[in-house]
Short mmCIF file of C-alpha atoms in Angstrom, two decimals:
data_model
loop_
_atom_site.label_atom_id
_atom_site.label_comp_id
_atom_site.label_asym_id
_atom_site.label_seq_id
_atom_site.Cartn_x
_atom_site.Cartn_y
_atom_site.Cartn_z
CA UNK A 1 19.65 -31.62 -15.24
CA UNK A 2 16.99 -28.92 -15.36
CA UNK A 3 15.28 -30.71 -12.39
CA UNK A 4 18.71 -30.42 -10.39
CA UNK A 5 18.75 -26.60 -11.56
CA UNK A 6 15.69 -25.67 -10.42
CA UNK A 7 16.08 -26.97 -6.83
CA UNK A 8 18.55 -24.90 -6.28
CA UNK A 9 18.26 -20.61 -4.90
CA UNK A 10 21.31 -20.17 -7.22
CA UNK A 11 20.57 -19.21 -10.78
CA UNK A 12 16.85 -19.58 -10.44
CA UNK A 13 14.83 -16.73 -12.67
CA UNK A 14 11.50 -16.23 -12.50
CA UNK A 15 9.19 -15.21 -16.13
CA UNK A 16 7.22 -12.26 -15.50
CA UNK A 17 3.18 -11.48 -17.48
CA UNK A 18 2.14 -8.45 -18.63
CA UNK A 19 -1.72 -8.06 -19.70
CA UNK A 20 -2.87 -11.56 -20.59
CA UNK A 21 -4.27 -11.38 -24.11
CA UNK A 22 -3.20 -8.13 -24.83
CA UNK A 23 0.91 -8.43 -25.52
CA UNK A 24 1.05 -7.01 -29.08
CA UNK A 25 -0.61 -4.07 -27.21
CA UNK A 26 1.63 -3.58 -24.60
CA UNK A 27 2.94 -0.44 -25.92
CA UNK A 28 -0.33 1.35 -25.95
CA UNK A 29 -0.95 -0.16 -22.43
CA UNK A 30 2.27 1.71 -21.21
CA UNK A 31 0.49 5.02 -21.91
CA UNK A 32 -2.49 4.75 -19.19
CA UNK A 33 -0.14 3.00 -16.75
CA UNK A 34 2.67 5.15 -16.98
CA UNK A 35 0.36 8.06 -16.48
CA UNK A 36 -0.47 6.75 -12.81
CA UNK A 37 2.92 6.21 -11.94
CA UNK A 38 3.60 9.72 -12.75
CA UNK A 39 0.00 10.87 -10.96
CA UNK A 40 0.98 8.50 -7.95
CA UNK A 41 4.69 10.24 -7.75
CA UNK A 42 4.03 13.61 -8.18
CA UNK A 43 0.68 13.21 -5.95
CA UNK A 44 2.65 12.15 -3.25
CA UNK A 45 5.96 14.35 -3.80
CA UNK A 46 3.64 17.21 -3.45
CA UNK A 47 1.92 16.23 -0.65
CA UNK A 48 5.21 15.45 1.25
CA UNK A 49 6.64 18.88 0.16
CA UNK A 50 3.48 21.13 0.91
CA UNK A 51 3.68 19.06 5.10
CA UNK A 52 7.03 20.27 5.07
CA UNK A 53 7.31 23.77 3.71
CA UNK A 54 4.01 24.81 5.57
CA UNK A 55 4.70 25.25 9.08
CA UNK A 56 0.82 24.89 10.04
CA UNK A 57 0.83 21.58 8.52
CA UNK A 58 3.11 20.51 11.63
CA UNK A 59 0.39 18.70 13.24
CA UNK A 60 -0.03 14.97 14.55
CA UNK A 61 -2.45 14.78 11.80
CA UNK A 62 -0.26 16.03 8.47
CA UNK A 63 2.39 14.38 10.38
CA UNK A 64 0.38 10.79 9.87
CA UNK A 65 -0.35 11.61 6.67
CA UNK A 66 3.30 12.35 5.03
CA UNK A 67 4.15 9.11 6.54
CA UNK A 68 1.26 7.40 4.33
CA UNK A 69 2.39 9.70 1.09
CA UNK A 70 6.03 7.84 2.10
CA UNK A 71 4.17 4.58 1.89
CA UNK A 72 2.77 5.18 -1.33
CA UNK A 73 5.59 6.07 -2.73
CA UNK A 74 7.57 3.30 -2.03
CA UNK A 75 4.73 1.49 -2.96
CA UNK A 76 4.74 2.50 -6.07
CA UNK A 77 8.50 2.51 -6.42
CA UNK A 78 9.03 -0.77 -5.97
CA UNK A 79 6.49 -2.26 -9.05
CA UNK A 80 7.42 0.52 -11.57
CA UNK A 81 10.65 -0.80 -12.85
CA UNK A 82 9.29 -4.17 -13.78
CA UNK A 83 6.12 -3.39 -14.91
CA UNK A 84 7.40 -0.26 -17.77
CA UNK A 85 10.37 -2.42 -18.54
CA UNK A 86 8.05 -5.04 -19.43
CA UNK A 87 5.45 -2.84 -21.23
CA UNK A 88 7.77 -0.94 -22.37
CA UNK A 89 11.18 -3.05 -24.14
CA UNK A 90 9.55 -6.41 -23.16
CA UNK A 91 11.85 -7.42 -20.70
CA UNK A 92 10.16 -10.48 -18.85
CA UNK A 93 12.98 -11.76 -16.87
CA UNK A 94 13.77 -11.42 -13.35
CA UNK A 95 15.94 -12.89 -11.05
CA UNK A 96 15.37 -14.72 -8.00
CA UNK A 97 17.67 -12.36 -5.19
CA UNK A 98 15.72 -9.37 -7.48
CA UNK A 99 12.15 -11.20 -7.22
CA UNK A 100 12.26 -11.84 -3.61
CA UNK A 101 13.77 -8.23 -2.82
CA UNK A 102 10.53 -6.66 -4.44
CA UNK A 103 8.58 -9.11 -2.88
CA UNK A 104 9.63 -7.80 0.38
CA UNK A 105 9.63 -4.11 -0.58
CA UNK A 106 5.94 -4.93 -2.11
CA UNK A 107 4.00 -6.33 0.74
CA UNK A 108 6.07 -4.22 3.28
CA UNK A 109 4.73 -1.13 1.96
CA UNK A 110 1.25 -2.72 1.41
CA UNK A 111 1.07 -3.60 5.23
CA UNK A 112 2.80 -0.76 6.26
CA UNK A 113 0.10 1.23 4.60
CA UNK A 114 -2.41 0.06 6.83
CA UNK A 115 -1.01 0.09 9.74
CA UNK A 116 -0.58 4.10 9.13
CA UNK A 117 -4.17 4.09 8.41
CA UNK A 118 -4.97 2.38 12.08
CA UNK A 119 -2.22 5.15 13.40
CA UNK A 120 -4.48 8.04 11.27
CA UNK A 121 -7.80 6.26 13.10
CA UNK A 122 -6.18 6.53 16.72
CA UNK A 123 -5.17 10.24 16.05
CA UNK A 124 -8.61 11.02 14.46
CA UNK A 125 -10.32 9.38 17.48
CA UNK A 126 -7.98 11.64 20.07
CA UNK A 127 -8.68 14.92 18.31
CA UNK A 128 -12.06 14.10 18.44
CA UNK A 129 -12.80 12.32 21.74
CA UNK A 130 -10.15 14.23 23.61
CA UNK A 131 -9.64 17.57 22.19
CA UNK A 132 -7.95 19.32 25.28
CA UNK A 133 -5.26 16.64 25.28
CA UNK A 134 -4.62 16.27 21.37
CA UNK A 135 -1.78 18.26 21.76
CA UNK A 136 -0.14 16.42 25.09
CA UNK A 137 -1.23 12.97 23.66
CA UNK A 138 0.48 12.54 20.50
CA UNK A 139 4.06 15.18 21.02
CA UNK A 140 6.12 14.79 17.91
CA UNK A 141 8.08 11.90 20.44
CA UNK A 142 5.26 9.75 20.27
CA UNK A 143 4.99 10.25 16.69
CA UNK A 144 8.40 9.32 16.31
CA UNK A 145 8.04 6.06 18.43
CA UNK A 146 4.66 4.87 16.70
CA UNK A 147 6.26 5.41 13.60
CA UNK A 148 9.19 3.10 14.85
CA UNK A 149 6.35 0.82 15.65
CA UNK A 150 4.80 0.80 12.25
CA UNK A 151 8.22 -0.17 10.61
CA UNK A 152 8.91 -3.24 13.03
CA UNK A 153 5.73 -3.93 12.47
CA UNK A 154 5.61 -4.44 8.86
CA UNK A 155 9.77 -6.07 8.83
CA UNK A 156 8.85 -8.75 11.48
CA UNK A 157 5.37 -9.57 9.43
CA UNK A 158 7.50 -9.99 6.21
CA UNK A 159 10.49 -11.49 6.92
CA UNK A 160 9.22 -14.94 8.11
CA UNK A 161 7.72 -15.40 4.74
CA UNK A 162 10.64 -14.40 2.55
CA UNK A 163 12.83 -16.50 4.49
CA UNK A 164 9.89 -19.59 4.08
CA UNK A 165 9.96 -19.17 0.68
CA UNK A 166 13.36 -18.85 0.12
CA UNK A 167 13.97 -22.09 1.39
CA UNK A 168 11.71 -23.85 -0.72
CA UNK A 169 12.80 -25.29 -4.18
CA UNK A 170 11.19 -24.08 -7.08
CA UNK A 171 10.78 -26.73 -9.95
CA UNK A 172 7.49 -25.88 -11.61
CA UNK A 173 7.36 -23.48 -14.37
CA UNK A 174 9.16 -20.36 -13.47
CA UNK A 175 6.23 -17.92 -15.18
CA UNK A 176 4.45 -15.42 -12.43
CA UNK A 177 1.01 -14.46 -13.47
CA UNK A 178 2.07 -10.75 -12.94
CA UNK A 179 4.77 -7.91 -13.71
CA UNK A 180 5.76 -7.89 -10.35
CA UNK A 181 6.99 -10.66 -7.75
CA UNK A 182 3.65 -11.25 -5.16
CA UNK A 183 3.32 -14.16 -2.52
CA UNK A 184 0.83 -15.37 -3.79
CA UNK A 185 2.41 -15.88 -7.23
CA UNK A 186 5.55 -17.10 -6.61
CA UNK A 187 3.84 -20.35 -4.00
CA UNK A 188 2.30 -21.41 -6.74
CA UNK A 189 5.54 -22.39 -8.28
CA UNK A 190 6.99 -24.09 -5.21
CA UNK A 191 7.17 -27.95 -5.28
CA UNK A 192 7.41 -29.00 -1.67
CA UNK A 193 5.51 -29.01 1.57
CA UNK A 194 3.77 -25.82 1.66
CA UNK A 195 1.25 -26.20 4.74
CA UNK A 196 3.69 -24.04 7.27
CA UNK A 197 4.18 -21.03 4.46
CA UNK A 198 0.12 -21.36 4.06
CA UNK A 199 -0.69 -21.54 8.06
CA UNK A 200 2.10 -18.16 8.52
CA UNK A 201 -0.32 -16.63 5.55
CA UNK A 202 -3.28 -17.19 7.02
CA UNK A 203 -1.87 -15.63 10.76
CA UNK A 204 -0.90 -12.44 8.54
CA UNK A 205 -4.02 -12.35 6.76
CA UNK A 206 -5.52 -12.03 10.40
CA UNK A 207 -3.17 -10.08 11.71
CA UNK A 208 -3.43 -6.92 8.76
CA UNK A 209 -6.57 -8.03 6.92
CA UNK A 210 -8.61 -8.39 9.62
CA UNK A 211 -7.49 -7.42 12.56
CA UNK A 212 -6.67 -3.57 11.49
CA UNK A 213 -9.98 -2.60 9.81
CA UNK A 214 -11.39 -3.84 13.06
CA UNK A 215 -9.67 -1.72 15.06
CA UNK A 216 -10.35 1.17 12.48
CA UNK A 217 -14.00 0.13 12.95
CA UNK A 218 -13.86 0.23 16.90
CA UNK A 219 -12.13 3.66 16.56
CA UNK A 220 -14.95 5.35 14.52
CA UNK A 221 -17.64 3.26 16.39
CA UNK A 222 -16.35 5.37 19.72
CA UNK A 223 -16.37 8.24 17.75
CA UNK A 224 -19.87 7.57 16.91
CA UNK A 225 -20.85 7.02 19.92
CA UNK A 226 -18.93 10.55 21.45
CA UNK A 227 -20.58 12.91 18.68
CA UNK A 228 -24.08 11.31 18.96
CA UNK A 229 -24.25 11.99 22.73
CA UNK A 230 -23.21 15.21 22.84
CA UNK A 231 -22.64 17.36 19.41
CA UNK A 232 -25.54 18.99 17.25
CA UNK A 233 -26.19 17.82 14.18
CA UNK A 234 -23.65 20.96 12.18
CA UNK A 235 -21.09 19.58 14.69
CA UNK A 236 -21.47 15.80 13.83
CA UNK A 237 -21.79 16.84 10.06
CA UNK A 238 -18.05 18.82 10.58
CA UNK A 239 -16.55 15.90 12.14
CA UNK A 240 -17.83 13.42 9.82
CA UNK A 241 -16.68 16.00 7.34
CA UNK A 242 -13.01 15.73 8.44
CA UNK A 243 -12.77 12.15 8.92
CA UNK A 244 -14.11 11.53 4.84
CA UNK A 245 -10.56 11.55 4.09
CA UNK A 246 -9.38 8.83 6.04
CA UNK A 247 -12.47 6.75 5.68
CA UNK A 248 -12.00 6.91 1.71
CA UNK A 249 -8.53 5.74 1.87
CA UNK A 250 -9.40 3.12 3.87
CA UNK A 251 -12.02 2.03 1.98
CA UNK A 252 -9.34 2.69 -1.44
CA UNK A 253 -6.93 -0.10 0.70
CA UNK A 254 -8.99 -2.93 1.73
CA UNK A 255 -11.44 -3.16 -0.65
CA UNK A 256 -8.69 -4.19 -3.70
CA UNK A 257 -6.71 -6.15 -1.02
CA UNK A 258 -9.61 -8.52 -0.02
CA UNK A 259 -10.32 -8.49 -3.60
CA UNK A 260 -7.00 -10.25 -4.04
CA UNK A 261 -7.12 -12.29 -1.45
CA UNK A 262 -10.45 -13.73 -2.64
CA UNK A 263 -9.27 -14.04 -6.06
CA UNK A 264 -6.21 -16.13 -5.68
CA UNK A 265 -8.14 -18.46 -2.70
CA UNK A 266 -11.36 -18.87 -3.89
CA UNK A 267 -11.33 -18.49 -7.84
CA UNK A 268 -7.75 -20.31 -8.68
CA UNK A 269 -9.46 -20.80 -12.15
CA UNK A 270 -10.69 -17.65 -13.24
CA UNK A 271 -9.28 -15.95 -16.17
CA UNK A 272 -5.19 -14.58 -15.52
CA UNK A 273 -7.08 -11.51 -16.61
CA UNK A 274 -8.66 -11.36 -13.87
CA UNK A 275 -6.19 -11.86 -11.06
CA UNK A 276 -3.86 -9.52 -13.14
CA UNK A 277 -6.97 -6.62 -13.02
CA UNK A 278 -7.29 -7.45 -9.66
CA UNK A 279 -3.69 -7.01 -8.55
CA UNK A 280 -3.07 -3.86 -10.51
CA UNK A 281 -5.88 -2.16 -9.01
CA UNK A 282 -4.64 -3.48 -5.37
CA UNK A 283 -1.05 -1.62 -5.73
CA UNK A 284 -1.87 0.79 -7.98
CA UNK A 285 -5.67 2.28 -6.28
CA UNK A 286 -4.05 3.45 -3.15
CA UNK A 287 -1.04 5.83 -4.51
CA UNK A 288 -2.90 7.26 -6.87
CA UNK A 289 -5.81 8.10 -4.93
CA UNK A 290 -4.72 8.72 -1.75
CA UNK A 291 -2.92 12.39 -3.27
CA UNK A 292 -6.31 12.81 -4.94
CA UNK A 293 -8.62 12.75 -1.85
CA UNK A 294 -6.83 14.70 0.22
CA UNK A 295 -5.84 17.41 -2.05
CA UNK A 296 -9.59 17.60 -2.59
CA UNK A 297 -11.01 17.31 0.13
CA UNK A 298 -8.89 18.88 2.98
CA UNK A 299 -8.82 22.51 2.50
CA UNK A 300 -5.79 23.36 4.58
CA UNK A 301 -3.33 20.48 2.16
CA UNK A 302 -5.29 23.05 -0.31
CA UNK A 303 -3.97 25.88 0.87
CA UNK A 304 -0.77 24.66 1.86
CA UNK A 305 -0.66 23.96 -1.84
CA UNK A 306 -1.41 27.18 -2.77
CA UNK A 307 0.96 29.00 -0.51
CA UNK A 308 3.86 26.44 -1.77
CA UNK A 309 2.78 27.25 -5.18
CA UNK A 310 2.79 31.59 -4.81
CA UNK A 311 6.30 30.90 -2.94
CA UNK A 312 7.33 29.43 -5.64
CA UNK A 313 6.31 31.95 -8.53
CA UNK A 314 8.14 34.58 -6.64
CA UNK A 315 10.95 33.11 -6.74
CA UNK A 316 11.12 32.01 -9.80
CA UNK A 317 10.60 36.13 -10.82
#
């Protein structure tokens, strides 16, 4: 009977993990974790609210950037509820229309995260490369449409593999090896012919793994190669200076999502604790961070903050 059961979409439930090892502590756990949720959603709140209220902010630039703040937000939307309900009363069940709705949410934002980062690397390498027409290149229209682009984009990458997973039968064991439904999880649970769902993987992997940071790559590599042949060295410094930012999210992106990859292809066997590490520091790095490097190192989001900040103490008197 269970075999029939578990062939079946309807009434499936998937068993979600918390910290291997460590569930008499969950509690404690909770504490750390729930303190980068709130970091990640503030972080970004602010950042969105600072682009908006300052009217200098109103750049291609600040522009590219509240749409990554968006990103991590939803990013970071999207794992909270089943991760603190876990930690929090315990709750380890999910079901299957709930699983594969923050499976798409998940790796939607996680792609569309870095394809804003190849949008911030195009706009980086115009104000750079082609100062006098920044301003004619990317109009708040072309914004608008690349934008457009990004979210296409990332619905047309995920869909195929929701809809090649949903119609797969699950009759393993229903227990994910994380508090949130991933990809890479929930094929492990799948007993049927999984070569087209692997080849459509791969493609993707490609597709946002590799074929982004090597455009982000090209992009600086031309900017290279414009600020060595004709800026001094204060002038490459300053520009170098300004792209830090980007470069440090990037490298805050990829470095935990090839880290994942790797994991769950190459060491199948490691310790859960590992892949669970792994994973946590893949969706959680980015939205915490991302608030954090710009806030410090951008000095007009600092003084954006500021002015947001004095508006808001005179009003409040």
């Amino acid at each position: 009977m269970s075999q029939v059961t578990n062939t079946t979409q309807e009434g499936i439930y998937f068993i979600l993990t918390g910290i291997p090892g460590f569930e008499a502590s969950h509690i404690w756990i909770s504490i750390p974790v729930c303190c980068l949720y709130t970091i990640s959603i503030m972080g970004n709140t602010t950042i969105l609210t600072v682009i908006r209220t300052e009217p200098s902010l109103h750049q291609p630039m600040y522009l590219f950037l509240s749409m990554l703040a968006l990103t991590d937000l939803g990013l970071t939307l999207t794992t909270l509820p089943t991760v603190m309900q876990l930690l929090w009363f315990k709750v380890r069940r999910i079901s299957s229309e709930a699983c594969f709705a923050q499976f798409f949410f998940l790796h939607g934002f996680s792609f569309m995260e870095s394809s804003v980062l190849l949008a911030m690397s195009v706009d980086r390498y115009v104000a750079i490369c082609c100062p006098l027409h920044y301003a004619s290149i990317l109009t708040n229209e072309v914004i608008g449409r690349i934008g457009l682009a990004i979210i296409c984009r990332c619905v047309l990458a995920v869909l195929p593999s929701l809809f090649l997973l949903k119609r797969l039968p699950f009759c393993h064991s229903h227990l994910l090896c994380h508090s949130y439904c991933l990809h890479q999880d929930m094929i492990r649970l799948v007993c049927a012919d999984i070569r087209l769902n692997s080849w459509y993987g791969f493609a993707l992997a490609l597709l946002i793994i590799i074929m982004d940071p090597l455009l982000i790559v090209i992009s600086y590599t031309l900017i290279l190669k414009n600020i060595l042949g004709t800026a001094t060295w204060a002038e490459r410094l300053c520009v170098l200076n300004n792209c830090l930012s980007h470069i440090l999210a990037v490298l805050v992106l990829y470095i935990p999502m090839v880290g994942v990859s790797m994991t769950h292809r190459f060491a199948k066997h490691a310790s859960p604790l590992v892949h669970v590490i792994m994973a946590n520091i893949y969706l959680l790095a980015p939205p915490v961070m991302n608030p954090i490097i710009y806030s410090v190192k951008n000095k007009q989001i600092q003084r954006g903050m500021l002015n947001f900040l004095s508006l808001k103490n005179m009003h409040s008197r």
